Structures are given as C-alpha cells and as structure tokens.
Amino acid sequence: MIPRPFEYHAPRSLPDAIGLLSRLGDEAKLLAGGHSLLPMMKLRFAQPGHLIDLAGIPGLKGIREVGGEIRIGAMTTENELIWSELLQQKCPLLVEGARLISDPQVRYKGTLGGDISHGDPGNDHPALMLALGAAFVLAGPSGERIVPAGEFFLGTYYTALEPTEILTEVRIPTPAPGAGHCYSKLKRKTGDFATAAAAVLLRMDGAAVGSVSIALTNLAPTAFRAQAAEAFLAGKELDDRTIAQAAELVMAACDPVADLRGDIQYKTAMAGVMTERALRAAHARAAR
Amino acid sequence: MSKKTLVSFTLNGKATDVAVEPRELLIHTLRERCQHTGPHIGCETSHCGACTVDIDGMSVKSCTMLTVQAEGSEILTVEGLAQGGELHAIQEAFMQEHGLQCGFCTPGMITRVYRLLQEIPDPSEEEIRYWIAGNLCRCTGYQNIVKAVQHAAKKLRGEAVQSSHALMAGVAN
C-alpha cells in the first residue's frame, strides 16, 4: 500500500517534460492516469526516484478527425473514449474495447497512452491498436517520430519507446464505412484482464472477405496480429468451415503463460473461441 | 522521507491546505489529515472502490491517486452530501431500500452513484450494475443497492417514490 519516497514533478509543457526525462534518466517515470504505475509502486514492484506528472501539459488530450485519420491525445481517458460521439460513429471497435477495460473509476483516470505505453500483454488497447492499424507519435529531445503499432510492442512491459520519449498521440486510419468490428474478451469478472481476447476489423467485398485484421490480447508476451489467419481469410467467404480454420491458425500462433486464469491449453483454446465469436460478430455487423 | 509539498484543494466546499510527501495517497490525506473517515480502504490493488470520492466531476479511487495530484481540485466525499442536516436523496434511498449492512462500502458506493446519476439520470438495471462495477460489497449481494439507485434516481427526477420494502412502505420519505 505504501510506495517508496520519490520526488514529484509537474511540468507545464512537453519540452519541459522531455527535458526532465533526459536529465533524470532511468530514475524517472512518467505519470499519466496512474492506474498501472501507482499500483506497482504501492506493491514496490516499481520504485522510481522521480515521477513526472503529464496532467498539466496542454494539448495531450482530445479526439478529432484529420483527413482520413482519427487522432487521439495520449492523455485522453477511457471514459472519454467511450463517450466520444466521433468514435461511436467512426471507430466503434475502440468504444467496444474501452467498455471492457477495468471499471468506471479506473476509466475516469486511466489513459489511452498509458495503456499502450505500459506494454502489459494483459492490456486491451495494444490488440485494438494493432487491429485498427494505428500509429503512435513519440516525442523526444530531437523531435517527433511515428511508429506503427506493429513495430511498437516488443516484449512484456517492453516497447519501442526510448527512455527520453513520450507517447503524445495515437493516429488511427478511420475505418472504412461499413467495416464490421468486434472485441471479444473472456474474463473472470468485471475489471479483470483477459484470459483471452480477440479484436477483429473486417471489410467485406460482396460475399468474400475484402480485408480483415485479427489481433489477440494476453496470449503471448505481447499483443500480436494473427497474420496467417488474416492471409487465409482474404478473399474467402466466411462460413463455419473457414472461421474454424482461421481459429486454428490463431491458436497455432499463441504463446500464453499459465497462471490463475488458466493453463496454456485452456488459454489457447479460448483464443480460438474468442476469434470465432469476434469474426462472426464482425461479419454480422459488416456491410456487404 | 522526501521534502513535503503544500497542496491546496477544496474539500466539500471548504478551502483546504495540506503539506504532504509526494508519495502520500489521497485516501490517507483525507482520512488522517482532514479527518474525513467516511471514505474507507478495502484493498491495495485498486479493485474495491471503498475509497471512491468525487474529484472535478469524476469518480476516483482515492487510493490510486497521490495527494499532490489533487492540487487545485474540487473534492467531494460522502461527508459533503447531506445539506443542513438533510440527507441527500441517495443516502435516503440506501436507507429506505436497505442498500447497506456493515456500511463499509457505503460511502464509496454512494459517492459513485452521485456521479452516475448525473451522467445517466434514468439508468436501466443493466446500466446501474455496469457503472457501479468498480465498487465491491460483501454484505448486500448488490440487489438492494440497485433498488436504492433506482429509488434515488426517481426522487432526483422529481417523481413520487416509495420504499419497495413492506416494513418501510408508508414511512415518510
């Protein structure tokens, strides 16, 4: 319950925050919503010497559409995602996913950027971002760079973020009108991390799959795209047989760890079930 | 020990200053420095919601927030709900509908419902259960809490409402 002592910094601008990060080095951690970091500090799994609070930095919040892209500030909270009319209309996969994250109080504080930067395979946004083909804006001492979600998640709690960088914005290509979507999440109870979950974004081309992305949560050291299953489904009709085959390909790509949520065999089987459900639901929602 | 920081916020309408270490959790400040001991501590993993308070229009688990993060905030705890000795409609409803037994989760539950009913004035049972899922209760089985929320919602919407419990029916409300 009681964290180790640390020093607290509340910079008022992004350059100030990056400057602090550069100066304080490994001793410092960025504080966003605080609903992963503070719990780890209360259990003394994390013991940073300095916290750099991003809450006072203007410009890190908000949801807008620019051209064919939805841009979301990293400090935008989960409830703000859920309540966004823009996302409800144009990116319902993200809203459906956010509704399954944690609980109301946590969603008032926890941020999109924090969920992504944490790099926990149990978090839901990494797979949602992979399925949506998102890219992340990372700001550092020498400026900004943009990293696709597919190159960002490198290992458990390990991402492409450099120690002096801050994730400032998430950019999602606006899904094509008529795209079907589903985030199917198996969990023991509200607020729990997934035993297994599958995110699907699907565009039909007549009776055949035009394009499909499938990403999995908590079934490997990081969230991942099930590329073999995606390639298999492209151009095919979705029926019981092709959906079952896609689920087999997803299961073959899984590498979960055994824990209180179940053993490897169970989690892998549930990856298949979640994939089947998500594909069916996305199919039912897609325009033909 | 690291250096203390002066933090100023409004607590139930009253300007409040505290000097705290950065690592001090808001729940500890509220309970130990401000003597607002309604918000409780039921876990150390941010699950139970017994510490829920309302901060700048949000329901927040005050065990997962540093007091230094509350600089400039408006904080409402269960102690700030009754006005002039008169219970808030939600407090009255928890009593009328037997929405509490030991009372340990109640301050967090009521504070959460306070925000919920401003966001969704006429929630369905499903919405109530979904939007109070951050608050655990060991005693009630939630059933009467749902009734209390429905009761309070009606009263706040200005509709006539009576306790659904036979023994309470007819008690002035």
Coordinates of C-alpha atoms in Angstrom, one line a residue:
Chain A
M1 CA 0.0 0.0 0.0
I2 CA 2.8 2.5 0.8
P3 CA 5.1 3.5 -2.1
R4 CA 8.8 4.3 -1.6
P5 CA 9.6 8.0 -1.4
F6 CA 10.1 9.8 -4.7
E7 CA 10.3 13.4 -6.0
Y8 CA 7.3 14.8 -7.9
H9 CA 7.5 17.0 -10.9
A10 CA 4.5 18.7 -12.7
P11 CA 5.9 20.2 -15.9
R12 CA 3.7 22.7 -17.8
S13 CA 5.0 21.9 -21.3
L14 CA 6.1 19.0 -23.4
P15 CA 9.7 20.2 -23.8
D16 CA 9.9 20.7 -20.1
A17 CA 8.7 17.1 -19.5
I18 CA 11.2 15.7 -22.1
G19 CA 13.9 17.8 -20.5
L20 CA 13.2 16.3 -17.1
L21 CA 13.2 12.8 -18.6
S22 CA 16.5 13.4 -20.2
R23 CA 18.0 14.9 -17.1
L24 CA 16.7 12.3 -14.6
G25 CA 17.3 9.3 -16.8
D26 CA 16.3 5.8 -15.5
E27 CA 15.3 7.2 -12.1
A28 CA 12.2 8.8 -13.6
K29 CA 8.9 7.5 -14.6
L30 CA 6.1 9.3 -16.4
L31 CA 2.8 9.6 -14.5
A32 CA -0.3 9.6 -16.7
G33 CA -3.6 8.2 -15.2
G34 CA -1.5 6.4 -12.6
H35 CA -3.7 3.3 -12.6
S36 CA -0.9 0.9 -13.5
L37 CA 2.1 2.7 -12.2
L38 CA 0.8 3.6 -8.7
P39 CA -0.4 0.0 -8.0
M40 CA 3.0 -1.3 -8.9
M41 CA 4.6 1.4 -6.7
K42 CA 2.3 0.5 -3.8
L43 CA 3.4 -3.1 -4.0
R44 CA 7.0 -1.9 -4.5
F45 CA 7.4 -3.7 -7.8
A46 CA 8.4 -0.2 -9.2
Q47 CA 10.5 2.2 -7.1
P48 CA 11.2 5.3 -9.3
G49 CA 13.1 8.1 -7.7
H50 CA 11.1 10.7 -9.7
L51 CA 7.6 10.9 -11.1
I52 CA 6.9 13.3 -13.9
D53 CA 3.2 14.1 -14.0
L54 CA 1.8 14.7 -17.5
A55 CA -1.6 16.0 -16.4
G56 CA -0.6 19.7 -16.5
I57 CA 0.7 19.6 -20.1
P58 CA -1.8 21.2 -22.5
G59 CA -2.5 19.5 -25.8
L60 CA -2.2 15.9 -24.8
K61 CA -6.0 15.3 -24.7
G62 CA -8.8 15.2 -27.2
I63 CA -10.3 13.2 -30.1
R64 CA -10.5 14.7 -33.6
E65 CA -10.6 13.6 -37.2
V66 CA -7.9 15.0 -39.5
G67 CA -8.3 13.9 -43.1
G68 CA -8.8 10.1 -43.1
E69 CA -7.3 9.8 -39.6
I70 CA -8.6 9.8 -36.1
R71 CA -6.1 11.5 -33.8
I72 CA -6.4 10.9 -30.1
G73 CA -4.2 12.7 -27.5
A74 CA -2.3 10.2 -25.3
M75 CA -3.8 11.6 -22.0
T76 CA -7.4 11.0 -23.2
T77 CA -9.1 8.8 -20.7
E78 CA -11.0 5.6 -21.2
N79 CA -14.4 7.1 -20.3
E80 CA -13.7 9.9 -22.8
L81 CA -13.2 7.3 -25.5
I82 CA -16.4 5.6 -24.5
W83 CA -18.4 8.9 -24.5
S84 CA -16.9 10.2 -27.8
E85 CA -19.6 10.5 -30.4
L86 CA -16.9 10.7 -33.1
L87 CA -15.6 7.3 -32.0
Q88 CA -19.1 5.8 -31.6
Q89 CA -19.8 6.7 -35.2
K90 CA -16.5 6.1 -36.9
C91 CA -14.5 3.8 -34.7
P92 CA -16.9 1.7 -32.7
L93 CA -14.3 -1.1 -32.2
L94 CA -12.4 1.3 -29.9
V95 CA -15.5 2.1 -27.9
E96 CA -16.5 -1.5 -27.5
G97 CA -13.0 -2.4 -26.4
A98 CA -12.8 0.5 -23.9
R99 CA -16.1 -0.5 -22.3
L100 CA -14.5 -3.8 -21.4
I101 CA -11.5 -2.2 -19.7
S102 CA -11.4 -2.2 -15.9
D103 CA -14.2 -0.3 -14.1
P104 CA -15.8 3.1 -14.2
Q105 CA -13.5 4.8 -11.7
V106 CA -10.3 3.4 -13.3
R107 CA -11.7 4.6 -16.7
Y108 CA -12.0 8.2 -15.5
K109 CA -8.3 8.2 -14.8
G110 CA -6.6 5.6 -17.0
T111 CA -5.5 6.9 -20.4
L112 CA -5.2 5.5 -23.9
G113 CA -1.5 6.4 -24.0
G114 CA -0.7 4.9 -20.6
D115 CA -2.5 1.6 -21.5
I116 CA -0.3 1.4 -24.7
S117 CA 3.0 2.6 -23.2
H118 CA 2.7 0.2 -20.2
G119 CA 3.4 -2.7 -22.6
D120 CA 1.4 -5.2 -20.5
P121 CA 0.2 -8.1 -22.6
G122 CA -2.9 -8.1 -20.4
N123 CA -3.9 -4.6 -21.5
D124 CA -6.6 -4.3 -24.2
H125 CA -5.5 -1.3 -26.3
P126 CA -2.4 -2.9 -27.8
A127 CA -4.5 -5.5 -29.7
L128 CA -7.2 -2.9 -30.5
M129 CA -4.4 -0.6 -32.0
L130 CA -2.9 -3.5 -34.0
A131 CA -6.4 -4.4 -35.4
L132 CA -7.0 -0.8 -36.3
G133 CA -3.6 -0.3 -37.9
A134 CA -2.8 2.6 -35.6
A135 CA 0.5 4.5 -35.3
F136 CA 1.9 6.3 -32.3
V137 CA 3.6 9.7 -32.2
L138 CA 6.6 9.6 -29.9
A139 CA 8.2 13.0 -28.9
G140 CA 11.8 13.1 -27.8
P141 CA 14.7 15.5 -27.4
S142 CA 15.3 15.6 -31.2
G143 CA 11.7 15.9 -32.2
E144 CA 8.9 13.5 -33.2
R145 CA 8.8 10.1 -34.8
I146 CA 5.9 8.0 -35.8
V147 CA 6.0 4.3 -35.0
P148 CA 3.3 1.9 -36.3
A149 CA 1.6 -0.2 -33.7
G150 CA 3.0 -3.3 -35.4
E151 CA 6.6 -2.2 -34.6
F152 CA 5.9 -0.9 -31.1
F153 CA 5.2 -3.8 -28.8
L154 CA 8.5 -5.6 -28.4
G155 CA 8.0 -7.7 -25.2
T156 CA 6.3 -7.8 -21.9
Y157 CA 6.5 -4.3 -20.5
Y158 CA 8.9 -3.5 -23.3
T159 CA 8.0 -1.2 -26.2
A160 CA 9.8 0.9 -28.8
L161 CA 9.6 4.0 -26.5
E162 CA 13.1 5.3 -25.8
P163 CA 13.7 6.3 -22.2
T164 CA 13.6 10.0 -23.2
E165 CA 10.5 9.8 -25.3
I166 CA 6.8 10.4 -24.5
L167 CA 3.9 9.0 -26.4
T168 CA 1.8 12.1 -27.3
E169 CA -0.8 11.0 -29.8
V170 CA -2.4 7.9 -31.3
R171 CA -3.3 8.0 -35.0
I172 CA -5.9 5.6 -36.3
P173 CA -6.8 5.4 -40.0
T174 CA -10.6 6.0 -40.0
P175 CA -12.1 2.5 -40.6
A176 CA -13.9 2.3 -44.0
P177 CA -17.7 2.9 -43.7
G178 CA -19.4 -0.4 -43.4
A179 CA -16.5 -2.2 -41.8
G180 CA -17.6 -4.8 -39.2
H181 CA -15.9 -4.9 -35.9
C182 CA -15.8 -6.9 -32.6
Y183 CA -13.7 -7.1 -29.5
S184 CA -14.5 -10.4 -27.8
K185 CA -13.0 -10.7 -24.3
L186 CA -13.1 -13.6 -21.9
K187 CA -12.6 -12.6 -18.3
R188 CA -13.3 -14.0 -14.9
K189 CA -15.1 -10.8 -13.8
T190 CA -15.6 -7.1 -14.5
G191 CA -12.3 -5.3 -14.2
D192 CA -10.1 -8.4 -14.8
F193 CA -7.5 -8.7 -17.5
A194 CA -8.4 -11.0 -20.4
T195 CA -8.0 -14.7 -20.1
A196 CA -8.1 -14.4 -23.9
A197 CA -9.5 -11.7 -26.2
A198 CA -9.7 -11.1 -30.0
A199 CA -10.1 -7.8 -31.8
V200 CA -11.4 -8.1 -35.4
L201 CA -11.9 -5.4 -38.0
L202 CA -13.5 -6.7 -41.2
R203 CA -14.4 -5.3 -44.6
M204 CA -16.5 -7.4 -46.9
D205 CA -16.3 -7.3 -50.6
G206 CA -19.6 -8.8 -51.6
A207 CA -19.7 -12.3 -50.1
A208 CA -16.0 -12.5 -49.7
V209 CA -13.6 -11.0 -47.2
G210 CA -12.2 -7.8 -48.6
S211 CA -9.7 -7.3 -45.7
V212 CA -9.6 -8.5 -42.2
S213 CA -7.3 -7.8 -39.2
I214 CA -7.2 -10.0 -36.2
A215 CA -5.3 -9.2 -33.1
L216 CA -5.0 -11.1 -29.8
T217 CA -4.7 -10.0 -26.2
N218 CA -2.9 -11.8 -23.4
L219 CA -2.0 -14.8 -25.4
A220 CA 1.8 -14.1 -25.9
P221 CA 4.5 -11.9 -24.4
T222 CA 2.9 -9.0 -26.4
A223 CA -0.4 -8.4 -28.3
F224 CA 0.0 -9.7 -31.8
R225 CA -1.6 -9.7 -35.2
A226 CA -2.6 -13.2 -36.4
Q227 CA -1.2 -12.8 -39.9
A228 CA -1.6 -16.4 -41.0
A229 CA -5.3 -16.3 -40.2
E230 CA -5.7 -13.0 -41.9
A231 CA -4.0 -14.1 -45.1
F232 CA -6.0 -17.3 -45.1
L233 CA -9.3 -15.5 -44.9
A234 CA -8.6 -12.8 -47.5
G235 CA -10.9 -13.3 -50.5
K236 CA -12.7 -16.3 -48.9
E237 CA -16.4 -16.5 -47.8
L238 CA -16.9 -16.5 -44.1
D239 CA -18.7 -19.7 -43.1
D240 CA -18.4 -22.3 -40.3
R241 CA -15.5 -24.0 -42.0
T242 CA -13.3 -21.0 -42.9
I243 CA -14.0 -19.4 -39.5
A244 CA -12.9 -22.7 -37.7
Q245 CA -9.8 -22.9 -39.9
A246 CA -8.9 -19.2 -39.1
A247 CA -9.3 -20.0 -35.4
E248 CA -6.9 -23.0 -35.8
L249 CA -4.4 -20.7 -37.3
V250 CA -4.8 -18.2 -34.5
M251 CA -4.4 -20.9 -31.9
A252 CA -1.2 -22.1 -33.6
A253 CA 0.3 -18.5 -33.2
C254 CA -0.5 -18.2 -29.5
D255 CA 2.2 -18.5 -26.8
P256 CA 0.4 -17.7 -23.5
V257 CA 1.7 -18.2 -20.0
A258 CA 0.0 -20.4 -17.4
D259 CA -1.4 -18.5 -14.4
L260 CA -4.5 -18.3 -12.2
R261 CA -6.6 -17.6 -15.4
G262 CA -5.8 -21.0 -16.7
D263 CA -3.1 -23.2 -18.3
I264 CA -1.6 -22.9 -21.7
Q265 CA -4.0 -25.3 -23.3
Y266 CA -7.1 -23.6 -22.0
K267 CA -6.0 -20.1 -22.9
T268 CA -5.1 -21.3 -26.4
A269 CA -8.5 -23.0 -26.9
M270 CA -10.1 -19.8 -25.7
A271 CA -8.1 -17.8 -28.2
G272 CA -9.8 -19.9 -30.8
V273 CA -13.3 -19.4 -29.3
M274 CA -12.8 -15.6 -29.0
T275 CA -11.6 -15.4 -32.6
E276 CA -14.6 -17.3 -33.8
R277 CA -17.0 -15.1 -31.9
A278 CA -15.3 -11.9 -33.0
L279 CA -15.3 -13.0 -36.6
R280 CA -19.0 -13.9 -36.5
A281 CA -20.0 -10.7 -34.8
A282 CA -17.9 -8.5 -37.1
H283 CA -19.4 -10.4 -40.1
A284 CA -22.9 -9.7 -38.9
R285 CA -22.1 -6.0 -38.5
A286 CA -20.3 -5.5 -41.8
A287 CA -22.0 -4.1 -44.8
R288 CA -21.8 -6.5 -47.8
Chain B
M1 CA 11.5 11.0 3.7
S2 CA 11.4 13.4 0.9
K3 CA 10.6 17.0 1.1
K4 CA 6.9 18.0 1.8
T5 CA 4.8 19.8 -0.8
L6 CA 2.0 22.2 0.0
V7 CA -1.2 21.1 -1.8
S8 CA -4.4 23.2 -1.9
F9 CA -7.8 21.9 -2.8
T10 CA -11.5 22.4 -2.0
L11 CA -12.9 19.6 0.2
N12 CA -16.7 19.6 0.5
G13 CA -16.7 23.3 -0.4
K14 CA -14.0 24.3 2.1
A15 CA -10.6 25.5 1.1
T16 CA -8.0 23.1 2.4
D17 CA -4.2 23.1 2.5
V18 CA -2.1 20.2 3.4
A19 CA 1.7 19.6 3.5
V20 CA 2.4 16.1 2.3
E21 CA 5.2 13.9 1.0
P22 CA 4.7 13.3 -2.8
R23 CA 4.1 9.6 -2.0
E24 CA 1.1 10.2 0.2
L25 CA -2.1 8.7 -1.2
L26 CA -5.1 10.9 -1.2
I27 CA -7.1 8.4 0.8
H28 CA -4.6 8.8 3.7
T29 CA -4.7 12.6 3.5
L30 CA -8.5 12.6 3.6
R31 CA -8.7 10.2 6.5
E32 CA -5.7 11.0 8.6
R33 CA -5.1 14.8 8.0
C34 CA -8.6 16.0 7.1
Q35 CA -10.4 13.6 9.5
H36 CA -12.8 12.7 6.7
T37 CA -13.0 9.0 7.7
G38 CA -16.1 8.1 5.6
P39 CA -14.0 7.0 2.6
H40 CA -12.6 3.6 3.5
I41 CA -9.8 1.3 2.5
G42 CA -10.7 -2.2 1.4
C43 CA -7.8 -3.3 -0.7
E44 CA -4.4 -2.4 -2.0
T45 CA -4.9 -3.3 -5.6
S46 CA -7.4 -0.6 -6.7
H47 CA -10.3 -3.0 -7.0
C48 CA -12.8 -2.4 -4.2
G49 CA -13.8 1.2 -4.6
A50 CA -14.4 1.8 -0.9
C51 CA -12.2 4.9 -1.2
T52 CA -14.2 6.5 -4.0
V53 CA -14.5 10.2 -3.9
D54 CA -15.7 12.7 -6.5
I55 CA -13.0 14.9 -7.9
D56 CA -13.6 17.5 -10.6
G57 CA -16.7 15.7 -11.8
M58 CA -15.1 12.2 -11.8
S59 CA -15.5 9.2 -9.5
V60 CA -11.9 8.5 -8.4
K61 CA -10.4 5.7 -6.2
S62 CA -8.5 7.9 -3.8
C63 CA -6.2 5.0 -3.0
T64 CA -4.8 5.3 -6.5
M65 CA -4.1 9.0 -6.6
L66 CA -1.4 11.0 -5.0
T67 CA -2.5 13.9 -2.9
V68 CA -0.1 16.1 -4.9
Q69 CA -2.2 15.3 -8.0
A70 CA -5.2 16.9 -6.3
E71 CA -3.7 20.4 -6.4
G72 CA -6.5 22.9 -7.3
S73 CA -9.2 20.2 -7.3
E74 CA -12.7 20.2 -6.1
I75 CA -13.2 17.1 -3.9
L76 CA -16.5 15.8 -2.6
T77 CA -16.7 13.0 0.0
V78 CA -19.7 11.3 1.5
E79 CA -19.5 13.8 4.4
G80 CA -20.3 16.6 1.9
L81 CA -23.6 15.1 0.6
A82 CA -26.1 16.0 3.3
Q83 CA -27.1 19.6 3.3
G84 CA -28.2 21.4 6.6
G85 CA -28.7 18.0 8.3
E86 CA -31.0 16.8 5.5
L87 CA -29.9 13.6 3.8
H88 CA -29.1 13.6 0.1
A89 CA -31.7 11.6 -2.0
I90 CA -29.1 8.9 -2.5
Q91 CA -28.4 8.5 1.2
E92 CA -32.1 8.4 1.9
A93 CA -32.6 5.8 -0.8
F94 CA -29.9 3.5 0.6
M95 CA -31.7 3.6 3.9
Q96 CA -35.2 3.1 2.5
E97 CA -34.1 0.2 0.3
H98 CA -31.7 -1.5 2.8
G99 CA -28.8 -0.9 0.5
L100 CA -26.2 -1.4 3.2
Q101 CA -25.5 -3.6 6.1
C102 CA -22.0 -3.2 7.6
G103 CA -21.7 0.2 5.9
F104 CA -18.1 -0.2 4.9
C105 CA -18.6 0.1 1.2
T106 CA -21.4 2.6 1.5
P107 CA -19.5 5.9 1.4
G108 CA -17.7 4.8 -1.8
M109 CA -20.9 3.3 -3.2
I110 CA -22.9 6.5 -2.6
T111 CA -20.3 8.8 -3.9
R112 CA -20.0 6.7 -7.1
V113 CA -23.8 6.7 -7.5
Y114 CA -23.8 10.5 -7.0
R115 CA -21.8 10.9 -10.2
L116 CA -23.5 8.1 -12.1
L117 CA -26.9 9.7 -11.6
Q118 CA -25.7 12.9 -13.0
E119 CA -24.4 11.2 -16.1
I120 CA -27.3 8.8 -16.5
P121 CA -30.4 10.2 -14.7
D122 CA -32.6 7.3 -15.8
P123 CA -30.4 4.2 -15.8
S124 CA -31.6 0.7 -16.6
E125 CA -30.8 -2.0 -14.1
E126 CA -28.1 -3.2 -16.5
E127 CA -26.6 0.3 -16.7
I128 CA -26.6 0.6 -12.9
R129 CA -24.8 -2.7 -12.5
Y130 CA -22.3 -1.9 -15.2
W131 CA -21.5 1.6 -13.9
I132 CA -21.1 0.6 -10.3
A133 CA -18.8 -2.4 -11.1
G134 CA -15.9 -0.6 -9.6
N135 CA -17.4 -0.9 -6.1
L136 CA -17.4 -4.2 -4.2
C137 CA -19.8 -5.1 -1.4
R138 CA -19.5 -8.1 0.8
C139 CA -22.9 -7.8 2.6
T140 CA -25.8 -6.9 0.3
G141 CA -25.4 -9.0 -2.8
Y142 CA -26.0 -5.8 -4.7
Q143 CA -29.7 -6.4 -5.2
N144 CA -30.8 -3.7 -2.7
I145 CA -28.1 -1.3 -3.9
V146 CA -29.6 -1.5 -7.4
K147 CA -33.0 -0.7 -5.9
A148 CA -31.6 2.2 -3.9
V149 CA -30.1 3.6 -7.1
Q150 CA -33.4 3.3 -8.8
H151 CA -35.2 4.9 -5.8
A152 CA -32.7 7.8 -5.7
A153 CA -32.9 8.3 -9.5
K154 CA -36.7 8.6 -9.3
K155 CA -36.5 11.0 -6.4
L156 CA -33.9 13.1 -8.1
R157 CA -36.1 13.2 -11.3
G158 CA -38.9 14.6 -9.1
E159 CA -41.1 11.5 -9.3
A160 CA -43.0 10.1 -6.4
V161 CA -41.3 7.1 -4.9
Q162 CA -41.9 4.6 -2.0
S163 CA -39.7 2.0 -0.5
S164 CA -40.1 -1.4 -2.1
H165 CA -39.8 -3.0 1.4
A166 CA -43.1 -3.8 3.1
L167 CA -41.9 -2.7 6.5
M168 CA -40.6 0.6 5.2
A169 CA -43.6 1.4 3.0
G170 CA -45.6 4.2 4.3
V171 CA -42.6 5.7 6.2
A172 CA -42.4 9.3 5.3
N173 CA -39.9 10.0 2.5

